[in-house]
Coordinates of C-alpha atoms in Angstrom, one line a residue:
Chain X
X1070 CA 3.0 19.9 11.1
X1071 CA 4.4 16.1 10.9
X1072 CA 7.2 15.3 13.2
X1073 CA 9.9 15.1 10.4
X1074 CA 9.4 18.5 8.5
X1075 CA 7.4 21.5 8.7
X1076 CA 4.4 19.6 6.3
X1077 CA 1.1 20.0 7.2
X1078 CA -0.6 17.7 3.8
X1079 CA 0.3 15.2 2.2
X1080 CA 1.1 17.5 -1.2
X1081 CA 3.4 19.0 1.1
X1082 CA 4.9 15.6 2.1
X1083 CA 5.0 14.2 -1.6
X1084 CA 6.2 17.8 -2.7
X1085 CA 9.5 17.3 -1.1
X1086 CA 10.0 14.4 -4.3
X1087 CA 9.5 16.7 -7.3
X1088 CA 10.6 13.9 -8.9
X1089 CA 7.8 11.5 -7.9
X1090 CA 4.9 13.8 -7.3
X1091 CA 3.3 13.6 -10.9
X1092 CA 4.2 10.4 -11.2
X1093 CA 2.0 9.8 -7.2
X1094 CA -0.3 12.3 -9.0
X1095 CA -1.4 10.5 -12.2
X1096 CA -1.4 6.7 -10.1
X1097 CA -4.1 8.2 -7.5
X1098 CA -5.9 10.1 -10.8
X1099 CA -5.9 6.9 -12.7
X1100 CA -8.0 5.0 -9.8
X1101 CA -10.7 7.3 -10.5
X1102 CA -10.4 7.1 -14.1
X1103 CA -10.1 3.9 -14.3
X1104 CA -13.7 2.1 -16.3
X1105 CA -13.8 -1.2 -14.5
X1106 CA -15.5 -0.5 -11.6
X1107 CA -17.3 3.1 -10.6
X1108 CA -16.0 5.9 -8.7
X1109 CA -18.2 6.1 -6.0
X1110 CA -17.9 2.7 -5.2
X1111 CA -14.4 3.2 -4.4
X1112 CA -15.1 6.6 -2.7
X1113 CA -17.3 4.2 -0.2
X1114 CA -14.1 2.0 0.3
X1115 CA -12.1 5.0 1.0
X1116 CA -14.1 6.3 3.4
X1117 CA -15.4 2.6 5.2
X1118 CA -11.1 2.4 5.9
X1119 CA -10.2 6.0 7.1
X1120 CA -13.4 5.4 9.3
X1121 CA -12.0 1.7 10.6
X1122 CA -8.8 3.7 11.1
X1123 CA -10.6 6.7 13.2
X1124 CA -8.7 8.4 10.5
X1125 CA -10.5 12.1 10.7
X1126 CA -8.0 13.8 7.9
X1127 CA -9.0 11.1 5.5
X1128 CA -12.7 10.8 6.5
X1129 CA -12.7 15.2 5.6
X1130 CA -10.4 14.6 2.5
X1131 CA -12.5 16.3 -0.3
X1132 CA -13.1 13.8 -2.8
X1133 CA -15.8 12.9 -5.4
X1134 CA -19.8 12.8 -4.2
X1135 CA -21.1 9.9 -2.5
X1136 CA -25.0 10.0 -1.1
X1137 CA -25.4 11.9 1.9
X1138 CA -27.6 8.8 2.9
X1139 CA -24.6 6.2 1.8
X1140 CA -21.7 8.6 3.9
X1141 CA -23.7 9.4 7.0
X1142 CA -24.6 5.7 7.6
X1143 CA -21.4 4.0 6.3
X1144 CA -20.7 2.1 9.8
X1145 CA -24.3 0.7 9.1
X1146 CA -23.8 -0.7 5.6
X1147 CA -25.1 -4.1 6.6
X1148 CA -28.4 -3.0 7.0
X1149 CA -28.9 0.1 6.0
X1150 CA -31.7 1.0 3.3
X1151 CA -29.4 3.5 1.4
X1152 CA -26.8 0.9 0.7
X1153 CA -27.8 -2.3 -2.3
X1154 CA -26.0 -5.3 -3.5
X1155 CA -23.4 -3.9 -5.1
X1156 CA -22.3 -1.4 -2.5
X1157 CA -22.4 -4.6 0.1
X1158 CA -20.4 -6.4 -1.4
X1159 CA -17.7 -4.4 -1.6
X1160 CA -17.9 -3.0 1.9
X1161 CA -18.0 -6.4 2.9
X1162 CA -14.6 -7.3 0.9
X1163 CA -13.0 -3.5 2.0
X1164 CA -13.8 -4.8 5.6
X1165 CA -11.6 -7.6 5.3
X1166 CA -8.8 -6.5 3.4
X1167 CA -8.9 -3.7 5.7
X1168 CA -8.1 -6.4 8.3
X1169 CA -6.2 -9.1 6.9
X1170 CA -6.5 -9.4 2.9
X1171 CA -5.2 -13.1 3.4
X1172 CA -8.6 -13.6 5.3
X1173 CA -10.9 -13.2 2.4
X1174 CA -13.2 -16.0 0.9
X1175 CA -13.8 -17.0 -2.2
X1176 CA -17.4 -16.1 -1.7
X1177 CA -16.7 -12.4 -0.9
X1178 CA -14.3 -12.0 -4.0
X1179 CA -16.7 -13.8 -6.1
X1180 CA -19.9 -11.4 -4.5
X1181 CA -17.6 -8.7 -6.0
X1182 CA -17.1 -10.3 -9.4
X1183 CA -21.1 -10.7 -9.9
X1184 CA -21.1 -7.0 -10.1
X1185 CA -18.1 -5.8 -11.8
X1186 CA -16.4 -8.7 -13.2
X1187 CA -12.3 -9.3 -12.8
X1188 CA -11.6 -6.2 -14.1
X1189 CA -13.7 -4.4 -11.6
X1190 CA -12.4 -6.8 -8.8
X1191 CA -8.8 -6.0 -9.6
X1192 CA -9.4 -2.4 -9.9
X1193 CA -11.3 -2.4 -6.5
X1194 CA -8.0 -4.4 -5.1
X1195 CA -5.3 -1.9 -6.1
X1196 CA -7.6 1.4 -4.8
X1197 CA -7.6 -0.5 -1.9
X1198 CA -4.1 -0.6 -1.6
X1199 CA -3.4 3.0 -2.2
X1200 CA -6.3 4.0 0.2
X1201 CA -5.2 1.9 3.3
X1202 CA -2.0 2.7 2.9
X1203 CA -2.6 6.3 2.4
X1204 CA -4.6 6.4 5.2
X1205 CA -1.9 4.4 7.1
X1206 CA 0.7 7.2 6.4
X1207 CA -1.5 10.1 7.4
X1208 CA -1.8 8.7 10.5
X1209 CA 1.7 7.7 10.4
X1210 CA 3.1 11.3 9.7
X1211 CA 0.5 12.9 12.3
X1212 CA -1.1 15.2 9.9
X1213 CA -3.7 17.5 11.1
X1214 CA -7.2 17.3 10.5
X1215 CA -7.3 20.3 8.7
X1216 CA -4.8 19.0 6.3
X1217 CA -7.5 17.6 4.3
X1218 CA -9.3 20.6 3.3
Chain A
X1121 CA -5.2 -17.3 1.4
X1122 CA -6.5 -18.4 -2.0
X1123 CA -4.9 -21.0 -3.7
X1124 CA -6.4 -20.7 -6.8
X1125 CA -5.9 -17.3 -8.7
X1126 CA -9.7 -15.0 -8.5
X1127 CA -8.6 -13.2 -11.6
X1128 CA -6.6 -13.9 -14.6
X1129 CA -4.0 -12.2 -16.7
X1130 CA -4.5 -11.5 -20.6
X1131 CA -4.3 -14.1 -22.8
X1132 CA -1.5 -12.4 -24.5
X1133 CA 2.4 -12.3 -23.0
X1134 CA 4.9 -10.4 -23.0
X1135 CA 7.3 -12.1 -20.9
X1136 CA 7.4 -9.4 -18.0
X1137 CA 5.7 -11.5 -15.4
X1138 CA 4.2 -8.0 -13.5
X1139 CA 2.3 -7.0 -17.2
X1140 CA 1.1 -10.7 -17.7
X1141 CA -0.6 -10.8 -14.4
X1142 CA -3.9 -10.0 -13.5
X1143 CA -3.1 -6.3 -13.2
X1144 CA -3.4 -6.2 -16.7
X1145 CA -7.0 -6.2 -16.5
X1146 CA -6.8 -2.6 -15.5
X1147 CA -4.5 -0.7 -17.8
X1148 CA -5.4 2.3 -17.1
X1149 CA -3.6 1.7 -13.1
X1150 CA -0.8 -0.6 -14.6
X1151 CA 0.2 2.6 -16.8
X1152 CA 1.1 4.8 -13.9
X1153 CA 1.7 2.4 -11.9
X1154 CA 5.1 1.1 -13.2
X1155 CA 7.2 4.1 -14.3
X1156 CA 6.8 5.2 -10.3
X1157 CA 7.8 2.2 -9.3
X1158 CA 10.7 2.3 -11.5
X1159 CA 11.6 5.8 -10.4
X1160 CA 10.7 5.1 -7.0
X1161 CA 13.8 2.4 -6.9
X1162 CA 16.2 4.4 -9.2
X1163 CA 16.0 8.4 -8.8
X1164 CA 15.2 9.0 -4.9
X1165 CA 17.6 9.9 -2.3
X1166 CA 17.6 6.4 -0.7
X1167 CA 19.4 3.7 -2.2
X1168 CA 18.2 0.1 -3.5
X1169 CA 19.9 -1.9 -1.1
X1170 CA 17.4 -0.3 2.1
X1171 CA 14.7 -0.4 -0.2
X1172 CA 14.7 -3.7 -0.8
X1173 CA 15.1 -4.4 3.2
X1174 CA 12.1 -2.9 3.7
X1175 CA 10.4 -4.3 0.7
X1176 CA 11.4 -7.9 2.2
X1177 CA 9.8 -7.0 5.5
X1178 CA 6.6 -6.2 4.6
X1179 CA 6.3 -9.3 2.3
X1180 CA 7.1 -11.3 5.5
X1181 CA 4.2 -9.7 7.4
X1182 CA 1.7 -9.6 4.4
X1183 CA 3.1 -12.8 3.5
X1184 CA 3.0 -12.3 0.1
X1185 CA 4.9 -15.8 -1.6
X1186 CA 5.6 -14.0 -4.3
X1187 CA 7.3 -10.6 -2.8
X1188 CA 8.7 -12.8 -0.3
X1189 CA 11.2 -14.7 -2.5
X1190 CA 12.4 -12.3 -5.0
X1191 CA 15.3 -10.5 -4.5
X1192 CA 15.7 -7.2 -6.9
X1193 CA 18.7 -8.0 -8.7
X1194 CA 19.4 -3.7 -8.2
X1195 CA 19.3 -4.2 -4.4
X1196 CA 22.3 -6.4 -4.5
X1197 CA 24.0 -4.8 -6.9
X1198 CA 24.0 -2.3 -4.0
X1199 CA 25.2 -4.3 -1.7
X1200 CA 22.2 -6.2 0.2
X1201 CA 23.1 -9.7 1.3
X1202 CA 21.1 -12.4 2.2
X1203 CA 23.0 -12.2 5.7
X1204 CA 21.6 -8.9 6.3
X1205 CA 17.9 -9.7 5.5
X1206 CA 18.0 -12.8 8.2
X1207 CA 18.9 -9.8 10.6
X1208 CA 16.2 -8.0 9.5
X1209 CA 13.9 -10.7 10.4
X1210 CA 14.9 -10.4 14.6
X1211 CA 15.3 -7.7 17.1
X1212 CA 18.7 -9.2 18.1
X1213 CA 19.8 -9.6 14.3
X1214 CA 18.9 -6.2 13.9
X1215 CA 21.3 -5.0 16.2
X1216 CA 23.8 -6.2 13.6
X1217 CA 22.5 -3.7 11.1
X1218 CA 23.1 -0.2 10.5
X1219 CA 21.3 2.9 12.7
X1220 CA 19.7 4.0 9.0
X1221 CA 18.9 0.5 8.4
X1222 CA 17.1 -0.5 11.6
X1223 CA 15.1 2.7 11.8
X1224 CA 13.5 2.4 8.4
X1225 CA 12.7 -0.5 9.2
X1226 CA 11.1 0.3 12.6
X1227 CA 8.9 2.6 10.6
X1228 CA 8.0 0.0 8.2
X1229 CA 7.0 -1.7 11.4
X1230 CA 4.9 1.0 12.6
X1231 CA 3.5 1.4 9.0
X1232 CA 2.1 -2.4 8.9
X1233 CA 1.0 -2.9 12.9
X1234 CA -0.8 0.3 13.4
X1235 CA 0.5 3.7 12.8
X1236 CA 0.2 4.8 16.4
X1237 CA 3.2 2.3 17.3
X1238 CA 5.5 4.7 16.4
X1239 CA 7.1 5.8 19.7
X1240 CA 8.2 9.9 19.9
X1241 CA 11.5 8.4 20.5
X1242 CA 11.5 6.6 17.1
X1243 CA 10.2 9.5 15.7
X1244 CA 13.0 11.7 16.9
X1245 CA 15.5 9.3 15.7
X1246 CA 14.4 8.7 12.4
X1247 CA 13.7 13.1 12.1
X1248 CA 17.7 13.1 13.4
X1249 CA 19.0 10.4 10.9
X1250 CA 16.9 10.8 7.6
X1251 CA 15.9 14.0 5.8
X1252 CA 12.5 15.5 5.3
X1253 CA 12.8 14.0 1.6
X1254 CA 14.1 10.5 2.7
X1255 CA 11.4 9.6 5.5
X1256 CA 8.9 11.1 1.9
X1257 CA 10.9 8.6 -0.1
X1258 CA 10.5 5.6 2.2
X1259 CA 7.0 6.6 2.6
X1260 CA 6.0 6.3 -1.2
X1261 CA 8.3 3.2 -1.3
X1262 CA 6.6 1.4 1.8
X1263 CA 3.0 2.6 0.6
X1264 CA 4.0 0.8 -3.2
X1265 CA 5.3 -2.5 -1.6
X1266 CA 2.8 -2.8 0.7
X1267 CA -0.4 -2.2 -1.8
X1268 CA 1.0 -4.4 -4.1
X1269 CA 1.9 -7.3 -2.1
X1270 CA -1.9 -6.7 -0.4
X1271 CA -3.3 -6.9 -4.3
X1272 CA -0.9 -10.1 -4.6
X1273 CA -2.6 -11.8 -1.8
X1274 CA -5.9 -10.6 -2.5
X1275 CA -6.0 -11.9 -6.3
X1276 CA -4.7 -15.2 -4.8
X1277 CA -3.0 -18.3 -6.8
X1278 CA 0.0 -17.9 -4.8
X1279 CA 2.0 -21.5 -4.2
X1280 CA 2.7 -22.6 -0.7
X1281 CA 6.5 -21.9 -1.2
X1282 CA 8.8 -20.7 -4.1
X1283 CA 12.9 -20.6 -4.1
X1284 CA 14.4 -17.5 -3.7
X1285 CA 14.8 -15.9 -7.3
X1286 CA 16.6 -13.0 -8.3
X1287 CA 14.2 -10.2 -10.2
X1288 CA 14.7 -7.2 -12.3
X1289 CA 12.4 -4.3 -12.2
X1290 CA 9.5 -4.3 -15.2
X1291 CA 10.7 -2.6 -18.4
X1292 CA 9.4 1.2 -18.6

């Protein structure tokens, strides 16, 4: 339960706006719809910044398949077998947005770019957005663990 | 903070600077993303003019040049004064402000230092002086400003400075 109502997920939380939910709805769906860069690479993102938030009901939040490999060793991107070029140099961007988006170089965007063009960098930008802040409010509203099953 | 912009809008315009930007090169998220921001502003329970306040202050923390210097021509319609966001900006200004206005922003604060800021005293206050519905609304505001204003930075080709210019919201 959150400390403001008797939610225990964030449906319940966005539930309370009948008039926005669909709207919230179709802006998370269209991350994942979205052509410009792929899914799981953005699932990896998700998870790299609910685990730099020790952010357990996002880290259990059901989404789409990554890798066992890729999710169990996620805090060892850098050097991890399971993870290639691609995945790093997003991780590596998602790391410093996660931080202080101000603080990213040129070479990192550009390390994204290589891979998935603007298109993919821009897409890869906005998820980012949704999933820090998303992660931000679950932590925010003190949801349960078990509010992401 | 990049200077020079890392990805560039379509070559087409349409004179609504938000579709003409970079965004654009993602369609698919620019569709959704606009007609909740526009209903975001007009048809929740909280009104422009706190909105807007708590807009302002997380462009000052992401420092976003952009976000930073435009003023929603809706917010002060509602009321919002220039006075009243150079409150926002101090603890002893915000004394000057309203008991709604200086708890949403506390929980803006909370939202963009670390979410475990948010003392059980705040918590209690805000629980006591917002609905369930209002603290959702803020919420889905806060969690727009802030990933856009992120994405601003991010993209880059932000000037050092810009005047303070009054904005509408993006067409539907």
């Amino acid at each position: 339960m959150t400390w403001f109502s008797q939610a225990t997920t964030r449906d319940d939380v966005f539930a309370t706006l009948p008039a926005f939910q669909p709207g919230f709805d179709a802006l998370y769906a269209s991350l994942w719809s979205q052509d410009a860069i792929p899914p799981a690479l953005l699932e990896l993102c998700r998870l790299r910044i609910a685990q730099l938030h020790r952010c357990d009901v996002e880290w259990q939040r059901p989404s789409i398949a990554v890798p066992e490999a890729q999710r169990e060793n996620l805090q060892h991107w850098h050097r991890h077998p399971a993870f290639g070029a691609v995945e790093r140099a997003c991780l590596d961007l998602c790391e410093v947005y996660t931080a202080d988006p101000a603080a990213i170089t040129d070479a990192q965007a550009d390390a994204v770019k290589a891979h998935v063009g603007e298109p993919g960098f821009v897409a890869l930008t906005e998820a980012m957005g949704l999933f820090f802040g998303l992660t931000r409010l679950s932590l925010l509203w003190q949801l349960p663990p078990e509010a992401a099953q | 903070m990049s200077s020079q912009p890392r990805a560039h809008g379509p070559s087409t315009q349409t004179g609504d600077p938000v579709r003409d930007s970079a965004l654009a090169l993602v369609p698919t998220v620019l569709d959704a993303y606009i007609p909740l921001s526009r209903a975001v502003w007009l048809e929740g329970p909280l009104g422009p003019a706190l909105l807007e306040l708590v807009r302002l202050r997380n462009a000052q923390r992401v420092n976003c040049v952009f976000c930073r210097n435009a003023r929603y021509d809706i917010a002060k319609e509602d009321g919002l004064t220039e006075q009243q966001i150079e409150w926002m900006g101090s603890a002893q200004g915000r004394q000057q402000l309203t008991r709604r206005e200086r708890l949403a922003l506390a929980f803006a604060d909370a939202y963009l230092d670390g979410p475990d800021t948010l003392s059980s005293e705040h918590q209690a206050e805000l629980a006591d002086a917002f609905t369930a519905q209002e603290i959702a609304h803020l919420s889905l505001a806060l969690l727009l400003f802030n990933t856009f204003s992120r994405c601003a930075v991010t993209i880059g080709g932000m000037p050092e400075s810009l005047p303070v210019m009054e904005v509408s919201l993006p067409p539907a």
